[in-house]
Coordinates of C-alpha atoms in Angstrom, one line a residue:
Chain A
K16 CA 0.1 0.1 0.0
A17 CA 1.1 3.5 -0.8
G18 CA 1.9 5.5 2.3
V19 CA 0.3 9.1 3.1
T20 CA 1.4 11.6 0.6
Q21 CA 1.4 15.3 0.8
T22 CA 1.5 18.0 -1.5
P23 CA 3.6 20.1 -2.3
R24 CA 6.6 19.1 -0.1
Y25 CA 8.1 23.0 0.1
L26 CA 6.1 26.0 -0.3
I27 CA 7.2 29.4 -0.1
K28 CA 4.6 32.3 0.2
T29 CA 4.6 36.1 1.3
R30 CA 2.5 37.4 4.1
G31 CA -0.9 38.2 3.6
Q32 CA -1.3 35.5 1.1
Q33 CA -3.2 32.1 1.5
V34 CA -2.0 28.7 0.9
T35 CA -3.7 25.3 0.3
L36 CA -1.9 21.9 1.3
S37 CA -3.1 18.7 0.4
C38 CA -3.0 15.3 2.0
S39 CA -4.0 11.7 0.4
P40 CA -4.4 9.2 3.1
I41 CA -3.4 5.6 3.0
S42 CA -6.1 3.7 0.7
G43 CA -9.0 2.9 3.0
H44 CA -8.3 4.9 5.7
R45 CA -11.1 7.4 6.7
S46 CA -9.5 9.7 9.2
V47 CA -7.1 12.6 8.4
S48 CA -5.3 14.9 11.2
W49 CA -3.3 17.8 10.7
Y50 CA -0.4 18.9 12.8
Q51 CA 1.9 22.1 12.8
Q52 CA 5.4 21.8 13.9
T53 CA 7.5 24.6 14.8
P54 CA 10.9 25.2 16.6
G55 CA 9.3 27.0 19.3
Q56 CA 5.8 25.6 19.8
G57 CA 6.6 21.9 19.0
L58 CA 3.9 19.7 17.5
Q59 CA 0.5 21.1 17.9
F60 CA -2.8 19.4 16.6
L61 CA -4.8 21.6 14.1
F62 CA -7.8 19.4 13.3
E63 CA -9.1 16.0 12.4
Y64 CA -11.4 15.0 9.7
F65 CA -13.5 11.8 9.5
S66 CA -16.1 10.9 6.9
E67 CA -16.0 14.5 5.6
T68 CA -16.6 16.1 9.2
Q69 CA -14.4 17.8 11.4
R70 CA -14.3 15.8 14.7
N71 CA -11.7 17.6 16.5
K72 CA -10.1 21.2 16.5
G73 CA -7.0 22.5 18.1
N74 CA -6.5 25.8 19.3
F75 CA -5.4 27.7 16.1
P76 CA -7.3 30.9 14.9
G77 CA -10.1 30.9 12.2
R78 CA -7.4 31.5 9.4
F79 CA -6.7 28.1 9.6
S80 CA -9.4 25.7 8.1
G81 CA -9.6 22.2 6.4
R82 CA -11.8 19.9 4.9
Q83 CA -12.3 16.4 3.6
F84 CA -13.6 15.1 0.4
S85 CA -15.5 11.8 -0.3
N86 CA -12.4 10.1 -1.3
S87 CA -10.9 11.0 2.3
R88 CA -8.4 13.1 0.9
S89 CA -8.1 16.4 3.0
E90 CA -7.1 19.8 2.3
M91 CA -6.0 22.6 4.8
N92 CA -6.3 26.4 3.9
V93 CA -4.4 29.1 5.8
S94 CA -5.6 32.6 4.8
T95 CA -3.9 35.9 5.5
L96 CA -0.6 34.4 6.0
E97 CA 1.8 35.6 9.0
L98 CA 5.4 35.1 9.3
G99 CA 4.6 32.7 12.4
D100 CA 2.9 30.3 10.4
S101 CA 6.0 29.3 8.8
A102 CA 6.3 25.5 9.8
L103 CA 6.2 21.8 8.8
Y104 CA 2.7 20.6 8.2
L105 CA 2.2 16.9 8.9
C106 CA -0.7 15.0 8.0
A107 CA -1.7 11.6 9.4
S108 CA -4.2 9.1 8.4
S109 CA -5.7 6.4 10.4
P110 CA -8.3 3.5 9.5
G111 CA -11.2 5.0 11.4
A112 CA -12.9 6.6 14.3
G113 CA -14.1 6.1 17.8
L114 CA -11.3 3.9 19.7
Y115 CA -7.7 4.5 18.8
N116 CA -6.4 3.6 15.6
E117 CA -2.7 3.8 14.8
Q118 CA -1.9 7.2 13.0
F119 CA 0.6 6.7 9.7
F120 CA 2.1 10.4 9.2
G121 CA 2.9 11.8 5.7
P122 CA 6.5 13.5 4.9
G123 CA 5.1 16.8 5.7
T124 CA 4.8 20.1 3.8
R125 CA 7.6 22.7 4.6
L126 CA 5.5 26.2 4.4
T127 CA 8.1 29.2 4.5
V128 CA 6.3 32.8 4.7
L129 CA 8.6 35.6 3.8
Chain N
A18 CA -6.3 19.2 28.9
Q19 CA -3.4 16.8 28.7
T20 CA 0.3 17.8 28.9
V21 CA 3.4 15.7 28.0
T22 CA 6.9 16.8 29.3
Q23 CA 10.0 15.5 28.1
S24 CA 12.7 16.9 30.4
Q25 CA 15.9 16.1 28.1
P26 CA 16.2 18.1 25.3
E27 CA 19.3 16.3 24.0
M28 CA 21.0 13.2 25.0
S29 CA 24.0 11.3 23.2
V30 CA 24.8 7.7 23.6
Q31 CA 27.8 5.3 22.3
E32 CA 26.8 2.7 19.5
A33 CA 25.7 -0.4 21.1
E34 CA 25.1 1.0 24.6
T35 CA 21.6 1.6 26.1
V36 CA 19.9 4.9 26.5
T37 CA 16.6 6.0 28.7
L38 CA 14.4 8.7 27.4
S39 CA 12.1 10.5 30.0
C40 CA 8.6 11.5 29.6
T41 CA 5.9 12.4 32.3
Y42 CA 2.4 13.6 31.3
D43 CA -0.7 14.9 33.1
T44 CA -4.2 13.9 32.6
S45 CA -7.6 13.2 34.4
E46 CA -8.3 10.8 32.2
N47 CA -8.0 6.9 32.9
N48 CA -8.5 5.7 29.4
Y49 CA -5.7 6.5 27.0
Y50 CA -2.5 5.4 25.1
L51 CA 0.9 6.3 25.1
F52 CA 3.4 6.5 22.2
W53 CA 7.0 7.2 21.5
Y54 CA 7.7 8.6 18.1
K55 CA 10.8 8.9 16.1
Q56 CA 11.5 11.7 13.6
P57 CA 14.9 11.3 11.8
P58 CA 16.2 14.0 9.7
S59 CA 14.2 13.3 6.8
R60 CA 11.2 14.4 9.2
Q61 CA 9.0 11.5 8.5
M62 CA 7.1 10.6 11.9
I63 CA 7.6 6.9 12.6
L64 CA 5.8 5.1 15.4
V65 CA 8.4 3.3 17.7
I66 CA 6.2 1.8 20.3
R67 CA 2.7 2.4 22.1
Q68 CA 1.4 1.4 25.4
E69 CA -2.6 1.0 26.3
A70 CA -2.8 2.8 29.6
Y71 CA -5.0 -0.3 31.0
K72 CA -2.3 -2.6 30.5
Q73 CA 0.0 -3.2 33.2
Q74 CA 2.6 -5.0 31.2
N75 CA 5.4 -2.9 29.8
A76 CA 5.5 -2.9 26.0
T77 CA 8.3 -3.8 24.0
E78 CA 9.4 -3.8 20.2
N79 CA 12.7 -5.3 19.5
R80 CA 15.3 -3.0 21.1
F81 CA 13.1 -0.8 22.1
S82 CA 11.1 -1.0 25.5
V83 CA 9.2 1.4 27.9
N84 CA 8.8 1.8 31.5
F85 CA 5.3 2.8 32.1
Q86 CA 4.4 4.1 35.8
K87 CA 0.7 4.8 35.7
A88 CA 0.7 6.4 39.3
A89 CA 3.5 8.3 38.7
K90 CA 2.4 9.2 35.0
S91 CA 5.7 8.4 33.9
F92 CA 6.6 6.9 30.3
S93 CA 10.2 6.3 29.5
L94 CA 11.7 4.8 26.6
K95 CA 14.7 2.1 26.6
I96 CA 16.8 1.8 23.5
S97 CA 19.2 -1.2 23.8
D98 CA 22.2 -1.8 21.8
S99 CA 21.8 1.6 20.2
Q100 CA 22.7 1.9 16.5
L101 CA 23.4 4.9 14.3
G102 CA 20.3 4.8 12.7
D103 CA 18.5 5.6 16.0
T104 CA 19.8 9.3 15.6
A105 CA 16.7 11.2 15.7
M106 CA 14.2 13.3 17.4
Y107 CA 11.9 11.4 19.7
F108 CA 8.4 12.6 20.7
C109 CA 6.4 11.2 23.5
A110 CA 2.8 11.6 22.6
F111 CA -0.6 11.0 24.6
I112 CA -4.0 10.2 23.2
N113 CA -7.3 10.3 25.1
N114 CA -9.4 7.1 23.7
N115 CA -12.6 9.4 23.9
A116 CA -11.2 12.2 21.8
G117 CA -10.5 10.6 18.7
N118 CA -7.4 11.0 16.9
M119 CA -5.9 13.9 18.5
L120 CA -2.3 13.4 19.8
T121 CA -0.8 15.7 22.3
F122 CA 3.2 15.7 22.1
G123 CA 6.1 16.4 24.3
G124 CA 8.7 18.9 23.4
G125 CA 11.0 16.1 22.0
T126 CA 14.7 14.7 22.9
R127 CA 17.3 15.0 20.3
L128 CA 19.3 11.6 20.4
M129 CA 22.8 11.4 18.8
V130 CA 24.0 8.0 18.7
K131 CA 27.9 8.3 18.4
P132 CA 30.2 5.7 16.5

């Protein structure tokens, strides 16, 4: 089985722009979670989608949003980019919801905001 | 809210020796999982080992084992026979069984295995 894929792998944007990141989960997985990794704040949970519905949301401003499509692929969008949004954005997929399922991480998208 | 603390920002160990990474957590939940993830320079997050809170027996995976002390809320990782490929960031993480797939991570420990 192919692993979790994230596109693009690297992205450079300027302040005020918006960006969309994509995550394709492992085939058959229905849950997709997003995490932000920065040197200062570490790894922080953004949100989780299951069957096209947001199930959990972390403590991030409304500029951060996401969605999930019927094929379980997920996108996250950051509007009005700030310098502090520069980070590695990790996506993780797992088979289902409810009791814990092991999460498999993608390689990440490195976003740089200038 | 859950918190996870890793008190050792950096550690080093000689190849073939044993090293222990520390992790403490705080939660009011009773039903949860704990994990150790490895993030090598490639940045790919890899699950090393997991422990269900309801299990008293410590988890082991080949050279990796944990010391889970539920009352003390402690969850350390022991790496035996360290290999150069073990060089990476190691993250301790927590998940509440009732909160879906929302991982709470510690700050990480950078481990360097020296030849």
